[in-house]
Short mmCIF file of N, CA and C in Angstrom, two decimals:
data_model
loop_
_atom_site.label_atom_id
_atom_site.label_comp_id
_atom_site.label_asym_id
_atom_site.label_seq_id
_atom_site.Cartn_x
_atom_site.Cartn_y
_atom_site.Cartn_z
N UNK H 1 0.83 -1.18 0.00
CA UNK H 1 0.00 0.00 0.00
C UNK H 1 0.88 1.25 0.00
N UNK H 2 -0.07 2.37 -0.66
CA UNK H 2 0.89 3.91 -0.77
C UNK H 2 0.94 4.23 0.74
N UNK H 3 1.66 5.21 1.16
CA UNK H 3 1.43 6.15 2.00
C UNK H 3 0.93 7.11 1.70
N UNK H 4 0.32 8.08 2.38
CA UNK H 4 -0.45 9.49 2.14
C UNK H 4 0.51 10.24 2.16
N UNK H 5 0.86 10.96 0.88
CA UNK H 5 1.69 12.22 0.42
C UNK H 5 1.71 13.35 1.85
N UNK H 6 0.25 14.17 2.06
CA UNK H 6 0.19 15.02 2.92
C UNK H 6 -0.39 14.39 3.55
N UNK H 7 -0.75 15.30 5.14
CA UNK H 7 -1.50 14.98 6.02
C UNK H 7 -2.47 15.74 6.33
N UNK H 8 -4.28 15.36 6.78
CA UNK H 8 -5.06 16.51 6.78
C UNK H 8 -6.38 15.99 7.39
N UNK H 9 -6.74 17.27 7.83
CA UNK H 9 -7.97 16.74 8.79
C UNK H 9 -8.93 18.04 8.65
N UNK H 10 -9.96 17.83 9.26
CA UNK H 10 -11.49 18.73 9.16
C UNK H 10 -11.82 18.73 10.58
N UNK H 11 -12.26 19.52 10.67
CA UNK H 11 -13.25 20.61 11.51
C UNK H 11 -14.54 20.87 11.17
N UNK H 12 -15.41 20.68 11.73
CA UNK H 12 -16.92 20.97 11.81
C UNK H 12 -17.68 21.72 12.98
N UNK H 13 -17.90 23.10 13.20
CA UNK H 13 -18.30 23.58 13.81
C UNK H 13 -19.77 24.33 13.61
N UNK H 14 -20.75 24.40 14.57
CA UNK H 14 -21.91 25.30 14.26
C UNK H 14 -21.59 25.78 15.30
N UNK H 15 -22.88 27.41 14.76
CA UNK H 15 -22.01 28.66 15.50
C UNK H 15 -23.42 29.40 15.57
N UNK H 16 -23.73 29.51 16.66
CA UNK H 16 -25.35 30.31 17.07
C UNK H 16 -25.19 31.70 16.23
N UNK H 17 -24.94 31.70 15.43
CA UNK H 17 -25.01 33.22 14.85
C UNK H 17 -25.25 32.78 13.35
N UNK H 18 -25.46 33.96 12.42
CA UNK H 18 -25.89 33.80 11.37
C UNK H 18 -24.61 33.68 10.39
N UNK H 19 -23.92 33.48 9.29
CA UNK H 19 -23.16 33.17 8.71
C UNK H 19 -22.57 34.83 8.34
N UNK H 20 -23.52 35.41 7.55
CA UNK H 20 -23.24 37.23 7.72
C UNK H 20 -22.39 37.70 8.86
N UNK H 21 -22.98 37.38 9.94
CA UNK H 21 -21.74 37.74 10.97
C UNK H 21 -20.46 37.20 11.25
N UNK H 22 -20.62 35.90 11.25
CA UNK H 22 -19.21 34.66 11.30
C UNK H 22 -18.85 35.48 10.27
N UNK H 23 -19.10 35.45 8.90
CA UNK H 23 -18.09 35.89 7.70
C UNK H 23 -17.33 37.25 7.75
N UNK H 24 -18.44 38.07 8.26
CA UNK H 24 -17.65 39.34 9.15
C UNK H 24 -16.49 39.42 9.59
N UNK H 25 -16.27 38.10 10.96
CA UNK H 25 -15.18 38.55 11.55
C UNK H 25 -14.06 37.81 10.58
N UNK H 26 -14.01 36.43 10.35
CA UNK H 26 -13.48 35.52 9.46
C UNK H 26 -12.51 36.31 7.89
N UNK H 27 -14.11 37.38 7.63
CA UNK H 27 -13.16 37.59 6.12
C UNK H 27 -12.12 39.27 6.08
N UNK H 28 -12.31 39.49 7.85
CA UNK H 28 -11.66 40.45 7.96
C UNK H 28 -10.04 40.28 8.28
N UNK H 29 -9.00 40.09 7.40
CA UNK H 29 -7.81 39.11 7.48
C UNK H 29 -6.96 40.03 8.56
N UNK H 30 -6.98 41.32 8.84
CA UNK H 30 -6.36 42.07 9.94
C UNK H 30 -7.20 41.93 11.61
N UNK H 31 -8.26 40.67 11.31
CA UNK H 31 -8.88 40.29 12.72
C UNK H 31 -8.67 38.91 12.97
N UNK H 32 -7.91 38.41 13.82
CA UNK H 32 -7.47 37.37 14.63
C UNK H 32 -8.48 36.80 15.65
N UNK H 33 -9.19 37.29 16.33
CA UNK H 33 -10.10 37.14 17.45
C UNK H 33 -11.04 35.48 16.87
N UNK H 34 -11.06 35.02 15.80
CA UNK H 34 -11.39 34.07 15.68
C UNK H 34 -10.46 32.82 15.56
N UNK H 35 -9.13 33.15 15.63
CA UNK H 35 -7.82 32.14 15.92
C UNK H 35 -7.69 31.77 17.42
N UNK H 36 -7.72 30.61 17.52
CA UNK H 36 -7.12 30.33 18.87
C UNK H 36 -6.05 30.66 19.49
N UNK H 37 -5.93 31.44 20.52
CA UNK H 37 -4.76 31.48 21.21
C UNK H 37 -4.03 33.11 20.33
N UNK H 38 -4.61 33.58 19.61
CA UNK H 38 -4.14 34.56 18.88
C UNK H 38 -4.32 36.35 19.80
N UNK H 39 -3.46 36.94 19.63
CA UNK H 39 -3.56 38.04 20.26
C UNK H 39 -3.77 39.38 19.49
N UNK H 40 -2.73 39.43 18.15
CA UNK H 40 -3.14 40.31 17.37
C UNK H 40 -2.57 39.98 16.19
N UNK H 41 -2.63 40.94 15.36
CA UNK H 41 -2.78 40.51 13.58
C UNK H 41 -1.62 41.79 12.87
N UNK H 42 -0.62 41.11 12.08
CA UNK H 42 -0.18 42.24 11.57
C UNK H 42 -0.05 42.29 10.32
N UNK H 43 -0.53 42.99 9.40
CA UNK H 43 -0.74 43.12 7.99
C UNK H 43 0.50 43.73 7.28
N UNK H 44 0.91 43.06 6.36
CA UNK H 44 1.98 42.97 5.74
C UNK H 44 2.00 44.51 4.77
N UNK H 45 2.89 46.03 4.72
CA UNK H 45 2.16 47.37 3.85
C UNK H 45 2.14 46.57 2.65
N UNK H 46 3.53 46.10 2.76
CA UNK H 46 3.78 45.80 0.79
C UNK H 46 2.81 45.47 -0.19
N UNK H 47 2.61 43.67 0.74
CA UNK H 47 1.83 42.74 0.45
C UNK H 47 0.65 42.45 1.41
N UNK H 48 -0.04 43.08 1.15
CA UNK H 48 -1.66 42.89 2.27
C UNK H 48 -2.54 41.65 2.72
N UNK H 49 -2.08 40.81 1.59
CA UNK H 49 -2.66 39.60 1.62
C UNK H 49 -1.81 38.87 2.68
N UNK H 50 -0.51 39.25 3.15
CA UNK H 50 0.43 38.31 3.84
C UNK H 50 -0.12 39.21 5.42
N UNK H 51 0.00 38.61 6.06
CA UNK H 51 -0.10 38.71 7.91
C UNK H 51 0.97 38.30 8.59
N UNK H 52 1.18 38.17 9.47
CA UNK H 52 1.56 37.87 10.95
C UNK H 52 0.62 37.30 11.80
N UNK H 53 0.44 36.48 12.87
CA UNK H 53 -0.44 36.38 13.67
C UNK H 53 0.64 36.08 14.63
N UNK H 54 0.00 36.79 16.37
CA UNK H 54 1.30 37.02 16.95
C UNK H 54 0.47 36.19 18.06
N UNK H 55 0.92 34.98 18.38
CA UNK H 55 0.09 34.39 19.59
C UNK H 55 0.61 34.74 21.06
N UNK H 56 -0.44 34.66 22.26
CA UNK H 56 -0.87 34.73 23.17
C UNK H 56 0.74 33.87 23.97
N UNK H 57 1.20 33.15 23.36
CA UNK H 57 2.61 31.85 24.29
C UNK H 57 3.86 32.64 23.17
N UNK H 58 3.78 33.67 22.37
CA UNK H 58 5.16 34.16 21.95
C UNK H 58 5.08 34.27 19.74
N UNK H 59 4.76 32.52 20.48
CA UNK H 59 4.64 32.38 18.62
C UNK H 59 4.42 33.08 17.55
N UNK H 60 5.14 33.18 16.20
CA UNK H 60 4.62 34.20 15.37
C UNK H 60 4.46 32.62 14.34
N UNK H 61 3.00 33.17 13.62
CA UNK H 61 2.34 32.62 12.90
C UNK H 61 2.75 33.17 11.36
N UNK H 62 3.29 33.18 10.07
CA UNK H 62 3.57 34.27 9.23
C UNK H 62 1.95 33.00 7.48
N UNK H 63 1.27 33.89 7.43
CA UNK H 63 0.43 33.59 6.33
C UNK H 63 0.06 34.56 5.46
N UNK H 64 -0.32 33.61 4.10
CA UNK H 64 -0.88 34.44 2.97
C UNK H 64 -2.00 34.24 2.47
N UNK H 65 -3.23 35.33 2.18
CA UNK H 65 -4.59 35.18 1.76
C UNK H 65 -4.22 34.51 0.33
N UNK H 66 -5.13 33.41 -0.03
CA UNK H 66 -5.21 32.35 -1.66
C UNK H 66 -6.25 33.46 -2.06
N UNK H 67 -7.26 32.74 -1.03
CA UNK H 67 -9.02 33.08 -1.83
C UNK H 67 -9.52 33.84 -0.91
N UNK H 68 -10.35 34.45 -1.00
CA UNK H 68 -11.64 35.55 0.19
C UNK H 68 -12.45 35.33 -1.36
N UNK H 69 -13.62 34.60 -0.92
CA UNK H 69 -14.77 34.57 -1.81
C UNK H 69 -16.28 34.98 -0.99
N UNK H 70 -16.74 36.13 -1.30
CA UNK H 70 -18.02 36.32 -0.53
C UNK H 70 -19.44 35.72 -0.35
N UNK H 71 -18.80 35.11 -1.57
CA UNK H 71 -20.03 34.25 -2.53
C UNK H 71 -20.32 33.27 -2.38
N UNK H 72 -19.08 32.43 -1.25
CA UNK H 72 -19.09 31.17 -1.21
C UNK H 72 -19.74 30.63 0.23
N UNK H 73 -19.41 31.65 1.11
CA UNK H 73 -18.37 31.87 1.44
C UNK H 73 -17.50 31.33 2.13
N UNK H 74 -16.05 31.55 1.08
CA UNK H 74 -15.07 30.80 2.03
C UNK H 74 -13.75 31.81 1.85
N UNK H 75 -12.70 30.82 2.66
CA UNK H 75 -11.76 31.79 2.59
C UNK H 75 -10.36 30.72 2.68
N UNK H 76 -9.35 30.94 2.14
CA UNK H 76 -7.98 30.01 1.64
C UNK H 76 -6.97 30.34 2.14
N UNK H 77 -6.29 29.99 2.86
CA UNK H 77 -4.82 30.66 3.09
C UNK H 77 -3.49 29.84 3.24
N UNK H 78 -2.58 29.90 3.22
CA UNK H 78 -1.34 29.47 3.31
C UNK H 78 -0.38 30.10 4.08
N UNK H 79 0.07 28.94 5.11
CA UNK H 79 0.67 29.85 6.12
C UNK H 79 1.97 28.83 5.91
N UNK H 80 3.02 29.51 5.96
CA UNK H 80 4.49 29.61 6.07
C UNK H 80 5.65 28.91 7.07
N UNK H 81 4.90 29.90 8.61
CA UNK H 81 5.99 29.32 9.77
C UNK H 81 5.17 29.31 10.90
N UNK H 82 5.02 29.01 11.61
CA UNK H 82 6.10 27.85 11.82
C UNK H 82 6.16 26.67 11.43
N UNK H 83 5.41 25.85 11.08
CA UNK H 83 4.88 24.87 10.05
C UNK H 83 4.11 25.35 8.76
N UNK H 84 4.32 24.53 7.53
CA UNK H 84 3.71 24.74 6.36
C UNK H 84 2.33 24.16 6.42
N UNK H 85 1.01 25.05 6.28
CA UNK H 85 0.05 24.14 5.76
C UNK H 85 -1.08 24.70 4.95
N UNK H 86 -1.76 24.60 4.00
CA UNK H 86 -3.05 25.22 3.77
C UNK H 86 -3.93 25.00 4.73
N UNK H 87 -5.14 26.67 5.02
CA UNK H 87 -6.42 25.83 5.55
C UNK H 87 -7.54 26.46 4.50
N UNK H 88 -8.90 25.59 5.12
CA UNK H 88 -9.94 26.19 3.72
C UNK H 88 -10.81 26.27 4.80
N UNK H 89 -11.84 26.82 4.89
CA UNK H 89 -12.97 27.45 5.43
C UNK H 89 -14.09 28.01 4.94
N UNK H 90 -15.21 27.40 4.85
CA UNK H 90 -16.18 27.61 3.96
C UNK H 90 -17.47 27.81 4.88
N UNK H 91 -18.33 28.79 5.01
CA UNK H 91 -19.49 28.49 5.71
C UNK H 91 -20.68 28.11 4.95
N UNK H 92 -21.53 27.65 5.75
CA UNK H 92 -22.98 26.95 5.09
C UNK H 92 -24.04 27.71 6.15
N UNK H 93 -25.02 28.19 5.28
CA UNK H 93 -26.27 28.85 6.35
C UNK H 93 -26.87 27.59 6.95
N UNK H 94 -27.82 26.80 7.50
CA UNK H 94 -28.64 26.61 8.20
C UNK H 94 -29.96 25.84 7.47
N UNK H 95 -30.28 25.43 7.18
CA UNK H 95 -31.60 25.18 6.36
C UNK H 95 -32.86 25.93 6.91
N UNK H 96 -32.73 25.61 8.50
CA UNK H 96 -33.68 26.02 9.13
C UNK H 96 -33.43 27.67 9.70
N UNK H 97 -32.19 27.74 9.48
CA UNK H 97 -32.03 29.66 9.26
C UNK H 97 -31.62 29.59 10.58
N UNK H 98 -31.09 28.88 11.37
CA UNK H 98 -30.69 28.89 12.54
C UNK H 98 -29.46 28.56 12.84
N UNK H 99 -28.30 29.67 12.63
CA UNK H 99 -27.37 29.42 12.50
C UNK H 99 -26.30 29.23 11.19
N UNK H 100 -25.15 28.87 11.87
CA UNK H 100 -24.24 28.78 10.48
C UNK H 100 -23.01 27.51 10.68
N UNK H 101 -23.01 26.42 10.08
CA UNK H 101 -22.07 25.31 9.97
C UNK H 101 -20.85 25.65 9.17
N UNK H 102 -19.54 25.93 9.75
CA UNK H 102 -18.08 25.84 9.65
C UNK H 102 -17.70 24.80 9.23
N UNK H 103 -17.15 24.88 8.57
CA UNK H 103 -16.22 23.62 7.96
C UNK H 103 -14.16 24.36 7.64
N UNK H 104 -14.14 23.39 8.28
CA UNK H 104 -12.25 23.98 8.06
C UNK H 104 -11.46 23.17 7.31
N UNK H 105 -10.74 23.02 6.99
CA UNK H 105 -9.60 21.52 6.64
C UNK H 105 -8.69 22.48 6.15
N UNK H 106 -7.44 21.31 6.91
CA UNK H 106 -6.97 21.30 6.17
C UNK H 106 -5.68 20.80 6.01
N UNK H 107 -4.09 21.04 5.16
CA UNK H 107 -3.32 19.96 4.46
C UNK H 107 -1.87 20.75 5.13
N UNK H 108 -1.55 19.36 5.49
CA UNK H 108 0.09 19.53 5.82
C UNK H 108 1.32 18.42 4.94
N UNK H 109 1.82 19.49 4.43
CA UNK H 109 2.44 18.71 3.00
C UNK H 109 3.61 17.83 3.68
N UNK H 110 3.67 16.71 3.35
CA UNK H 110 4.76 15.53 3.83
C UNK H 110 5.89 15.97 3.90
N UNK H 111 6.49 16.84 2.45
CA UNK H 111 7.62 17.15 2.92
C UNK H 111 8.08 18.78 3.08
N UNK H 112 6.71 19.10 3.93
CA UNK H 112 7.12 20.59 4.54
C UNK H 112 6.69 21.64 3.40
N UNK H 113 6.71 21.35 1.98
CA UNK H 113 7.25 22.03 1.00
C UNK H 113 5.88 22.49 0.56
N UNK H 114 5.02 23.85 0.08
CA UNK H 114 3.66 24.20 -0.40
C UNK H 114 4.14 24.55 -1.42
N UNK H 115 3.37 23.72 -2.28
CA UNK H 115 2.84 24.07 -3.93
C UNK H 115 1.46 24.39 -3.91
N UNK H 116 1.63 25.23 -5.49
CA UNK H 116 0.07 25.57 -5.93
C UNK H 116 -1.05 24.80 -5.57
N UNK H 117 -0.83 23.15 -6.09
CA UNK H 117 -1.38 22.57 -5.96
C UNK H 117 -1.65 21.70 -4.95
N UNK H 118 -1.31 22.23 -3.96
CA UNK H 118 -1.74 22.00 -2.23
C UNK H 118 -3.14 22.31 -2.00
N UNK H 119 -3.43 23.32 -2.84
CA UNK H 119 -4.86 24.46 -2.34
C UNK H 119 -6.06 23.80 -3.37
#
């Protein structure tokens, strides 16, 4: 049998609020408050799409926006250091309008290394 190239897992969360708001804080890439353990956010002048995320135990987080789709909505990113990995994040309204279901995943490349085609 193969081994699995990358490694990757999902997240499923519902969230008593409406998806409009989750996407709010989510597609605002200079707001952290929805990262765990995150304290604040620093936006790259050059390149805007690239951040910092400066955690709460020291850590600096360094990522880059793929996708922000409003439409979808989801949102793509690729983060750098301290480990390499894509994540994807997509919300779903509710059927019953009650609420909004999260979905996350995502890929940690075997050998450290992110290509295009990671995302």
């Amino acid at each position: 049998s193969e081994c699995r190239k990358d490694t990757w897992g999902a997240v499923d969360i519902h969230v008593n609020g409406s998806c409009d708001k989750v996407w709010s804080v989510v597609s605002n890439w200079s707001d952290c408050t929805w990262v765990t353990g995150c304290h604040y956010a620093v936006i790259d002048v050059k390149e805007p799409n690239v951040r910092e995320l400066h955690m709460k135990n020291g850590a600096i987080v360094s990522e880059a926006l793929r996708k922000l789709d409003a439409e979808g909505p989801e949102l793509i990113y690729e983060a750098f250091k301290p480990f390499p990995h894509t994540g994807h994040l997509k919300l779903f309204s509710k059927a019953d309008g009650l609420g909004c279901n999260v979905k996350y995943h995502f890929t940690v490349p075997r050998d450290g290394k992110l290509t295009a085609d990671a995302l």
